Structure formats: C-alpha cells, structure tokens
Amino acid sequence: MFLNKELIIKRQKLFIFVLSSLFLLSCNSNPKSDTIIRWDTYGVPHIKTNKKEDLFFAQGWALMKNHTNKVLELYGKSRGKGSEYWGEKLLQNDMLVHTLGFEKLAEEWELKQAPELQVIYSNFVDGMNSYLENNPDQIEEKNKMVPPVSVKDVNMHGMFVVFTRFVGGDDLGLIQRWPDMGSNTYAIGPDRSASGNAMLVQNPHLPWYNEFLFTEYHFDLNGKNMYGANILGMPGIAIGFNENLGWAHTDNTIDNSDTYELNLIDDGYELDGKRKDFTTFKKTLNIKQKDGSLKKKEITILNTVHGPVVKKMDDKVLAIRLAGTDRANMFLQWWRMLNSENFKEFESALKMAQIPFWNVMYADKFGDIFYLFNGLVPKRGQDTWEYWNRIIPNGRSDDIWTEYHPYKDLPKLKNPRSGWLQNANDPPWTSTVPIELFPENYPGYMAPKKMDFRPQRSAKMILEDNSITFDELVDYKLSTRVEFADRILDDLFEAVDTFGSKKAKKATIILEKWDRHSDVNSKGMVLFSAWASKFNVSRNSTYAIDWDINDPINTPDGLSNPKQAVIFFEEAINEIQEKFGRLDVAWGEYYRINYNGIKLPANGADGRLGVFRVAWSRSSGDKNEYVFGGDSWVSVIEFGKKVRAKALLSYGNSTEKNSPYNGDQLKLFSKKQLRDVWIYENDIRVNTAKIEKKVGKIFIVQ
C-alpha cells in the first residue's frame, strides 16, 4: 500500500515538530551558561559569570570540590546531630547547639532574611548539592548520611561559628585552648606610603582545623573583580577586596555576651529576690553506638529571662545572653561590603549592623583609611568594664540588656593624623599612636584599657618607617621579632648577675648573641621561650612598672620579683639541656610543622611574646612543639591604578586527603614567603590548571 502525498507531508511536519520539541526540551534542561571556574595552580577557584545566581551556585560547587568531607562534618556538627552520625564524643557539642536554640532560630532567620540573601543561600546550597550528587565517590562512608545540605544548614553553621566560637566563646569557656586567637591588620595611608597608594594587611590567625579553616575565592561578576577568603561552609567573602577598596577583620575586645549566676529556688530560679519558673522543653537525641545502633537520650533545656541555661549545679545555674541572635542578614552585609565602590557605600553597608563581632579595618584607592570598633555593644546600666567582665551574680532584671549602641556611638577613626592604623586585638584606643581615640569619650563598658606586646610591636614597626613600600609592609607582616625580649632582657640579665648561678650566667651568653627573632635559624629563642612560659607574660603583677595608656608602647617594664625570674630561668635551662643536650638550639629544630604528612621547620611564635607572625603550638609527647594555629589567611594589598596583592593561605585550599592543595602552601610559610594574587585576565590565564564550564546544573571540565 502506498501513502498519498498529503499524508506524507503531514507526517513529515509532525516529525519535524517532534524533533524541534525534543531539541527545545534539551536546551531548557541544559541551558547555555557563560559561567566558568578556572582553577589555578594553588587550587583557588576563579569564578567568572554574569549572574549572581550562577556565581553562588559555582561557589557552592567549588567549596565542595575542595572540602567535601570537612564541610559535611561541620554541617553535621552544626545541625546538632554529631553524636547521631559519629558517636558519643560529639554529644556535648549537640547539647550546646540545642541548648542555644539554633534549630528554631535558623527557621526564624530563613523567614526573616532579605530576598537577596535568600537567593544567595538557595543557589549556594544548590551548587553544593549538585556537586555531591554528581561526585558521590568523593564522600567518605562515614559522611554519607549528611547530604543533602540545606539553607537551614548554612544558617545553623553560621550561628554555631559566630555565636559559640566568637561572640560567646569566652563566656562558654570555648576559647581557652587557643592562647592568642585573633588577628593582625594594618591600613597605611598615602602620606605614609612610599608609592602614595593606600595599603591594607589582612591577617586572621585561628586554629588550623575544623570550623576555623578558611578557603579562598576570586569572583568576576560582570567584569567586577572581588577577591578574598571565608570560613568553610559560608557563602560569599568575609575578608576581601575589590579593585577600589578592601577590608580586614580582627577579633575585638567587645563584651557582647554575659553569663549570669542564678540561685535555684524549688525547681525555679531567683529573679529580683523572687522565685520564677524556668521555661522548659525536651529534646530527644540519637547517639550512635559502637555497633552502629542508635541509643536515645532525652535532654531537658531550661531557659530564663536572662537566656538559656548552659550549666546546672546543686543550688545555682549559669545562663548566657548573646548579642546578635536577632540579626539574620550578616552575610548580606558582607556581600554589600564586597560590592561597595567607595567609602560612602562601604559605610552604608556597615550601618546595617548585622555583623555582631569583629573590628573592621579599611583602605581604598582614593586614599582613605578607616578603623571601626564594629559589633553589637549592649546598652548597659552599670558603666564599668569590670562589672560586666565576670560572671554576673544575684539574678537582677536590671542586668538584662535588650538594646545595642547604634553605629554612631561606636569608636571609629578615619584618616588619622599619623597616616596609619593598626589592630592586633587591642582595644580601639591604640588603633594609632599617638592616640586619637580616648576612652573617656565612651561608656566605661565599651572596651578595656590595655595594649599587649603584639600590638606594641605592630605599632613600633610602622612608627619607625615614614615611607613604607609594599615589600616592606610584607616584611612587617612576616616579622618574627620578639617585642617582649626587647623589653625585658636587660632586666633579666641584671637579675642573673645579682642572683644567678654560674650556669645561669653562662646561659645568658646565648641570649646576648640571639637575634631576638623567632626565625627557623634563631638560636636563643628556644631558651627564652621556655623561660617566658614560666614568667607569665600577660600578668601585670610580674612587672615593676604597669602598662600606662600615656606611654602605651614602652610599658610594662622591669621585673617585680627578679629573684623569682632567675629561678624560672634556671628551671628553663635545665629543661632545654635535658631535652636537647645543649642550649643553642635553632628555633626550627624545636618548633615544627606536621600537617597532612608535611613536616617542616616553623617560624613565628605565640603572639603574647610580642611576635607579629603568630604561630602557636602544642606538644605531642616528644621534645618538639608543633604548630596548629596562627597565621591563616594573610594578604597584603596596594590600591594603585591596578591592585597589587600577595597572599598565603597557610594550610592550602583543600582539606581532601589526596588533594595536591592540602598543605601545599606550608613550604612558603616555612620560608616566610607570600605568593602573588591573580585577579587580572593575563595572570589567571597563565596560571590556570583546569577550567570547568557550567552546563545546566553541573560543571564540565573543558
């Protein structure tokens, strides 16, 4: 049978229609995208796109590519399900998450967050989940119960890091293990800069593990370059710069959490002399056993008008109050800061007051430099620092704060007469020297009065140089000079001459020859450090002259008990002699890096000794100390016609065990070197190791 011509034509048209429909369907499911990720030779993702949605999708993909298992572990802990996934060792962590109410708070935040932030979060999460779905082999078996991740996970992880590790870290007793957790920063104005360009130093130093780890990004959104770093699991960039401006954060001396000691009365607590009921609710946790089964544990969570109860004793409870739990848009504020073109726009972002913690240091290509004692400072009835810097007794409703000081009330300084600004976790008063911010102009509870040896070293390096080059600023950032040694060695030598044994007098020869640095080859630092650890550097009573705000960079000084100082010195001599059989040990022989199987000599030291290159350590049962924190993200930036920047992410851009970027930058750390930052097209092209292009909901290697 033959078909007539009309039927053949109809069938041809139908065939063409079906093919066209299939083609259009294919195009819609795999839309064309101009979004690419160029991975450089240090594992930095350079994300180029024209759409904000694609930018954050790509960031989520890139984050998981470099940190799949670490991010899943962190999100699992922040969910308050660590003990369910990995066992009882994480039970206390889970109880803290639920005690502080992060799960409910995250649900509230998700509803309150600005539409722009909701777009950022949803695309960031989509990118992470797309990577996980398409790379299941990269997920370790122990972490496979965590995906998929959600916007709630991002919110809860942000809360966990910000509120338990920073805002409430001291009150919760969670920062005692890290002797010098904080940061350094400089802003150098045109009058102090040899080139006439403003310069900025970014330098947080945190533990080299878990929720404190940074990762690095470059964004090119519609031709606008944005660069910097963020804590793992967070969207955007929290310490960054663009071609016009940049900022750094440092831990500030803000007191915006308080712990209250409340008396128990008949299953309630005392408030203003009267009994009041707790608000209670129960939560059932699942705890993974060694055989893989789950054991249920019910916990009762108590709340007071002061805040949640974090510890219960026989006759008292401790309750904590945290500033900032009502601010849902902190990551939107960081995004606005990153997109600012000038100081006016940047300050407008700061006035959002969504970020509850951290000083801000700023510099731009127009020559402006700026320091802000940023954060949410509660408005308080009692005016002294000492009243609030303690566990607050007696359960008074007058001690419950509900409002914060607005932006205009906070200490800040723009373009100081000195031409420079610094912060090394000191209070705002010493942000420049001579002092231009005065504590008497602010409430007594705003910040304490002190300046430790590290910020003193910071200020001295800049004070001694009226024309600072970019390379000199890099050298200052990497300086291992020990300010405490410069201050106290003459007093120690005098004390040894008076009270010391022959052995002690002989040992001082090593300290006299020492270069007073904590470099790899410095001989004398091992002995001095052992003595300083006994002396208790941070205690005012050990000095003959107290710190004086009128002479902030030359005090404290002298030994209040020189005889005891000599006893400590002789103990240090015996310990080093016993460990090494000699006293002239090079610092890098004793102070070591052992990270992901990479073993190297270290430089730097505990910042309490007045070392600007912070690297703090712990012992592992042998004769050495091993660096486990300190300088993390380091960047030095000059804002000229083109941005010039060098950086280092000490431990590298990946935590995946077999990644070449897990620890690859430690060699530079050991050599006291930074690497070039690549934000311009020619530099990126030359240093690209791999290119991925977005096709639909995945990235494909080109």
CSV table of C-alpha atoms in Angstrom, one decimal, residues 29-315:
chain,number,residue,atom,x,y,z
A,29,SER,CA,17.1,21.3,30.7
A,30,ASN,CA,20.7,22.2,29.9
A,31,PRO,CA,20.6,26.0,29.3
A,32,LYS,CA,23.7,27.6,27.9
A,33,SER,CA,25.8,29.4,30.5
A,34,ASP,CA,28.8,31.7,30.4
A,35,THR,CA,29.8,30.7,33.9
A,36,ILE,CA,33.2,29.1,34.2
A,37,ILE,CA,35.6,28.2,37.1
A,38,ARG,CA,39.2,28.5,36.3
A,39,TRP,CA,41.3,26.6,38.9
A,40,ASP,CA,44.7,28.0,39.4
A,41,THR,CA,47.9,26.2,40.5
A,42,TYR,CA,47.1,26.8,44.2
A,43,GLY,CA,43.6,25.4,44.0
A,44,VAL,CA,41.9,28.8,44.0
A,45,PRO,CA,38.6,28.9,42.1
A,46,HIS,CA,38.3,31.9,39.8
A,47,ILE,CA,34.6,32.2,39.1
A,48,LYS,CA,33.6,34.2,36.1
A,49,THR,CA,29.9,34.8,35.4
A,50,ASN,CA,27.3,37.5,34.5
A,51,LYS,CA,24.6,36.3,37.0
A,52,LYS,CA,24.7,36.5,40.8
A,53,GLU,CA,22.7,33.2,40.9
A,54,ASP,CA,25.3,31.4,38.9
A,55,LEU,CA,28.1,33.0,41.0
A,56,PHE,CA,26.8,31.4,44.2
A,57,PHE,CA,26.0,28.1,42.6
A,58,ALA,CA,29.6,28.0,41.3
A,59,GLN,CA,30.9,28.9,44.8
A,60,GLY,CA,28.9,26.1,46.4
A,61,TRP,CA,30.3,23.7,43.7
A,62,ALA,CA,33.9,24.9,44.2
A,63,LEU,CA,33.6,24.7,48.0
A,64,MET,CA,32.5,21.1,47.9
A,65,LYS,CA,35.2,20.2,45.4
A,66,ASN,CA,37.9,21.4,47.7
A,67,HIS,CA,36.3,20.5,51.0
A,68,THR,CA,33.6,17.8,50.6
A,69,ASN,CA,34.1,15.8,53.7
A,70,LYS,CA,35.2,18.6,56.0
A,71,VAL,CA,32.1,20.7,55.1
A,72,LEU,CA,29.8,17.7,55.6
A,73,GLU,CA,31.4,17.1,59.0
A,74,LEU,CA,31.0,20.7,60.0
A,75,TYR,CA,27.3,20.9,58.9
A,76,GLY,CA,26.6,17.6,60.7
A,77,LYS,CA,28.0,19.1,63.9
A,78,SER,CA,26.2,22.4,63.5
A,79,ARG,CA,22.9,20.5,63.0
A,80,GLY,CA,23.3,19.2,66.5
A,81,LYS,CA,23.5,15.6,65.1
A,82,GLY,CA,27.2,14.9,65.5
A,83,SER,CA,26.6,12.2,68.1
A,84,GLU,CA,23.9,10.6,65.9
A,85,TYR,CA,26.3,10.4,62.9
A,86,TRP,CA,29.7,9.9,64.6
A,87,GLY,CA,29.2,8.8,68.2
A,88,GLU,CA,29.1,10.0,71.8
A,89,LYS,CA,32.3,12.1,71.6
A,90,LEU,CA,30.1,14.8,70.0
A,91,LEU,CA,27.3,14.7,72.5
A,92,GLN,CA,28.3,17.8,74.4
A,93,ASN,CA,28.5,19.7,71.1
A,94,ASP,CA,25.0,18.6,70.2
A,95,MET,CA,23.6,19.6,73.6
A,96,LEU,CA,25.1,23.0,73.2
A,97,VAL,CA,23.5,23.5,69.8
A,98,HIS,CA,20.1,22.6,71.1
A,99,THR,CA,20.5,24.4,74.4
A,100,LEU,CA,21.2,27.7,72.5
A,101,GLY,CA,18.2,27.0,70.3
A,102,PHE,CA,19.9,27.2,66.9
A,103,GLU,CA,17.5,24.9,65.2
A,104,LYS,CA,14.4,27.0,65.9
A,105,LEU,CA,16.4,30.2,65.4
A,106,ALA,CA,17.5,29.1,61.9
A,107,GLU,CA,13.9,28.5,60.9
A,108,GLU,CA,13.1,32.1,62.1
A,109,TRP,CA,16.1,33.5,60.3
A,110,GLU,CA,15.1,31.8,57.0
A,111,LEU,CA,11.7,33.6,57.1
A,112,LYS,CA,13.2,37.0,58.1
A,113,GLN,CA,16.2,37.1,55.7
A,114,ALA,CA,16.1,39.6,52.9
A,115,PRO,CA,15.1,38.3,49.4
A,116,GLU,CA,18.5,38.9,48.1
A,117,LEU,CA,20.1,36.8,50.8
A,118,GLN,CA,17.6,34.0,50.2
A,119,VAL,CA,18.7,34.0,46.5
A,120,ILE,CA,22.3,33.8,47.6
A,121,TYR,CA,21.7,31.0,50.0
A,122,SER,CA,19.5,28.9,47.8
A,123,ASN,CA,21.9,29.0,44.9
A,124,PHE,CA,24.9,28.3,47.1
A,125,VAL,CA,23.1,25.3,48.5
A,126,ASP,CA,22.1,24.1,45.0
A,127,GLY,CA,25.7,24.2,43.9
A,128,MET,CA,26.9,22.2,46.9
A,129,ASN,CA,24.2,19.6,46.4
A,130,SER,CA,24.8,19.3,42.7
A,131,TYR,CA,28.5,18.6,43.3
A,132,LEU,CA,27.6,15.9,45.9
A,133,GLU,CA,25.0,14.3,43.6
A,134,ASN,CA,27.5,14.1,40.7
A,135,ASN,CA,30.5,13.1,42.8
A,136,PRO,CA,29.3,10.5,45.3
A,137,ASP,CA,32.6,8.7,45.3
A,138,GLN,CA,34.3,11.7,46.9
A,139,ILE,CA,32.0,11.4,50.0
A,140,GLU,CA,33.6,9.2,52.7
A,141,GLU,CA,31.4,6.4,54.0
A,142,LYS,CA,31.1,7.9,57.5
A,143,ASN,CA,29.7,11.2,56.0
A,144,LYS,CA,27.2,9.7,53.6
A,145,MET,CA,24.2,10.3,55.9
A,146,VAL,CA,24.7,14.1,55.9
A,147,PRO,CA,23.6,15.1,52.3
A,148,PRO,CA,21.6,16.8,51.0
A,149,VAL,CA,22.5,20.1,52.7
A,150,SER,CA,20.0,22.9,53.1
A,151,VAL,CA,19.7,26.6,53.7
A,152,LYS,CA,18.9,25.7,57.3
A,153,ASP,CA,22.4,24.0,57.5
A,154,VAL,CA,24.1,27.2,56.3
A,155,ASN,CA,22.2,29.3,58.8
A,156,MET,CA,22.9,26.9,61.7
A,157,HIS,CA,26.6,26.6,60.8
A,158,GLY,CA,26.9,30.4,60.7
A,159,MET,CA,25.3,30.6,64.1
A,160,PHE,CA,27.5,27.9,65.5
A,161,VAL,CA,30.7,29.6,64.4
A,162,VAL,CA,29.7,33.2,65.1
A,163,PHE,CA,28.0,32.7,68.5
A,164,THR,CA,29.8,29.8,70.1
A,165,ARG,CA,33.4,30.5,68.8
A,166,PHE,CA,33.4,34.3,68.9
A,167,VAL,CA,30.5,36.2,70.5
A,168,GLY,CA,30.1,33.8,73.3
A,169,GLY,CA,33.4,31.9,73.1
A,170,ASP,CA,34.8,33.3,76.3
A,171,ASP,CA,31.6,33.0,78.3
A,172,LEU,CA,31.1,29.4,77.1
A,173,GLY,CA,34.7,28.5,78.0
A,174,LEU,CA,35.5,27.5,74.4
A,175,ILE,CA,38.5,29.7,73.6
A,176,GLN,CA,40.8,28.8,76.5
A,177,ARG,CA,42.7,26.2,74.3
A,178,TRP,CA,43.8,28.9,71.9
A,179,PRO,CA,46.2,31.3,73.7
A,180,ASP,CA,46.2,34.1,71.1
A,181,MET,CA,43.1,33.6,68.8
A,182,GLY,CA,42.7,36.8,66.9
A,183,SER,CA,44.2,38.7,64.0
A,184,ASN,CA,46.5,41.4,62.8
A,185,THR,CA,45.7,44.3,60.4
A,186,TYR,CA,47.2,47.5,59.0
A,187,ALA,CA,45.8,50.3,56.9
A,188,ILE,CA,48.6,52.6,55.6
A,189,GLY,CA,47.5,55.9,54.2
A,190,PRO,CA,49.1,57.8,51.2
A,191,ASP,CA,51.2,60.1,53.4
A,192,ARG,CA,52.9,57.1,55.0
A,193,SER,CA,53.1,55.0,51.8
A,194,ALA,CA,56.2,55.3,49.5
A,195,SER,CA,54.1,55.0,46.4
A,196,GLY,CA,51.3,57.3,47.6
A,197,ASN,CA,48.9,54.4,47.4
A,198,ALA,CA,46.9,53.2,50.4
A,199,MET,CA,47.8,49.7,51.5
A,200,LEU,CA,46.0,47.1,53.6
A,201,VAL,CA,47.0,43.9,55.6
A,202,GLN,CA,44.5,41.2,56.2
A,203,ASN,CA,45.6,38.5,58.7
A,204,PRO,CA,43.3,36.4,60.9
A,205,HIS,CA,45.0,33.8,62.9
A,206,LEU,CA,42.9,30.9,64.1
A,207,PRO,CA,43.3,27.2,64.7
A,208,TRP,CA,44.2,25.2,61.6
A,209,TYR,CA,41.3,22.8,61.8
A,210,ASN,CA,37.5,22.3,61.6
A,211,GLU,CA,35.2,25.3,61.8
A,212,PHE,CA,38.1,27.8,61.9
A,213,LEU,CA,39.5,26.9,58.5
A,214,PHE,CA,39.4,29.5,55.6
A,215,THR,CA,39.1,28.9,51.9
A,216,GLU,CA,39.9,31.4,49.1
A,217,TYR,CA,37.9,32.7,46.2
A,218,HIS,CA,38.1,35.0,43.2
A,219,PHE,CA,34.8,36.3,41.8
A,220,ASP,CA,34.5,38.1,38.4
A,221,LEU,CA,30.8,39.2,38.3
A,222,ASN,CA,30.0,41.2,35.2
A,223,GLY,CA,33.7,42.2,34.9
A,224,LYS,CA,34.0,43.3,38.6
A,225,ASN,CA,36.8,41.6,40.4
A,226,MET,CA,36.3,40.6,44.0
A,227,TYR,CA,38.8,38.5,46.0
A,228,GLY,CA,39.3,37.1,49.5
A,229,ALA,CA,38.6,34.4,51.9
A,230,ASN,CA,35.8,33.0,54.1
A,231,ILE,CA,35.3,30.3,56.8
A,232,LEU,CA,34.4,26.9,55.4
A,233,GLY,CA,30.7,26.4,54.7
A,234,MET,CA,29.9,30.1,54.4
A,235,PRO,CA,28.7,31.9,51.2
A,236,GLY,CA,30.5,34.9,49.8
A,237,ILE,CA,33.7,36.5,51.1
A,238,ALA,CA,34.1,37.8,54.7
A,239,ILE,CA,37.6,39.3,54.4
A,240,GLY,CA,38.1,40.7,51.0
A,241,PHE,CA,38.9,43.4,48.5
A,242,ASN,CA,37.9,44.6,45.0
A,243,GLU,CA,39.8,47.0,42.7
A,244,ASN,CA,38.5,50.0,44.6
A,245,LEU,CA,38.7,49.0,48.3
A,246,GLY,CA,39.2,46.3,50.8
A,247,TRP,CA,38.7,45.4,54.5
A,248,ALA,CA,40.1,43.2,57.2
A,249,HIS,CA,38.5,41.8,60.4
A,250,THR,CA,40.2,41.3,63.7
A,251,ASP,CA,38.8,39.9,66.9
A,252,ASN,CA,37.8,42.9,69.0
A,253,THR,CA,37.7,43.4,72.8
A,254,ILE,CA,33.9,43.8,72.7
A,255,ASP,CA,31.9,42.3,75.5
A,256,ASN,CA,28.6,41.3,73.9
A,257,SER,CA,27.8,38.2,75.8
A,258,ASP,CA,27.2,37.8,79.5
A,259,THR,CA,27.0,34.8,81.9
A,260,TYR,CA,24.6,35.1,84.8
A,261,GLU,CA,24.7,33.1,88.1
A,262,LEU,CA,21.2,32.5,89.2
A,263,ASN,CA,20.1,30.9,92.5
A,264,LEU,CA,17.8,27.9,92.4
A,265,ILE,CA,14.5,28.0,94.4
A,266,ASP,CA,12.2,25.0,94.4
A,267,ASP,CA,12.8,23.9,90.8
A,268,GLY,CA,12.7,27.6,89.7
A,269,TYR,CA,15.3,30.4,89.9
A,270,GLU,CA,15.6,33.7,91.7
A,271,LEU,CA,14.9,36.9,89.9
A,272,ASP,CA,14.9,40.2,91.9
A,273,GLY,CA,14.5,38.2,95.1
A,274,LYS,CA,11.5,36.3,94.0
A,275,ARG,CA,11.1,32.8,92.5
A,276,LYS,CA,10.4,32.4,88.8
A,277,ASP,CA,9.7,29.3,86.7
A,278,PHE,CA,12.1,28.2,84.0
A,279,THR,CA,10.7,27.9,80.5
A,280,THR,CA,11.5,24.3,79.6
A,281,PHE,CA,11.3,21.9,76.7
A,282,LYS,CA,12.6,18.5,76.0
A,283,LYS,CA,14.7,17.2,73.1
A,284,THR,CA,15.5,13.6,72.2
A,285,LEU,CA,19.0,13.0,70.7
A,286,ASN,CA,20.1,9.8,69.0
A,287,ILE,CA,23.6,8.6,69.9
A,288,LYS,CA,25.4,6.2,67.6
A,289,GLN,CA,26.9,3.2,69.5
A,290,LYS,CA,30.0,1.2,68.6
A,291,ASP,CA,27.8,-1.5,66.9
A,292,GLY,CA,26.1,1.1,64.7
A,293,SER,CA,22.8,1.1,66.6
A,294,LEU,CA,21.2,4.3,68.0
A,295,LYS,CA,20.6,5.0,71.6
A,296,LYS,CA,18.1,7.7,72.6
A,297,LYS,CA,18.8,10.3,75.2
A,298,GLU,CA,16.3,12.9,76.3
A,299,ILE,CA,17.6,16.2,77.5
A,300,THR,CA,15.7,19.0,79.2
A,301,ILE,CA,16.6,22.5,78.2
A,302,LEU,CA,16.0,25.3,80.6
A,303,ASN,CA,15.5,29.0,79.7
A,304,THR,CA,15.5,32.1,81.9
A,305,VAL,CA,14.7,35.7,81.2
A,306,HIS,CA,18.5,36.2,81.0
A,307,GLY,CA,18.9,33.5,78.4
A,308,PRO,CA,19.4,29.7,78.1
A,309,VAL,CA,20.9,27.7,81.0
A,310,VAL,CA,24.3,26.3,80.0
A,311,LYS,CA,25.3,24.8,83.3
A,312,LYS,CA,23.3,23.5,86.3
A,313,MET,CA,24.8,22.9,89.8
A,314,ASP,CA,23.3,21.8,93.0
A,315,ASP,CA,22.0,25.3,94.0
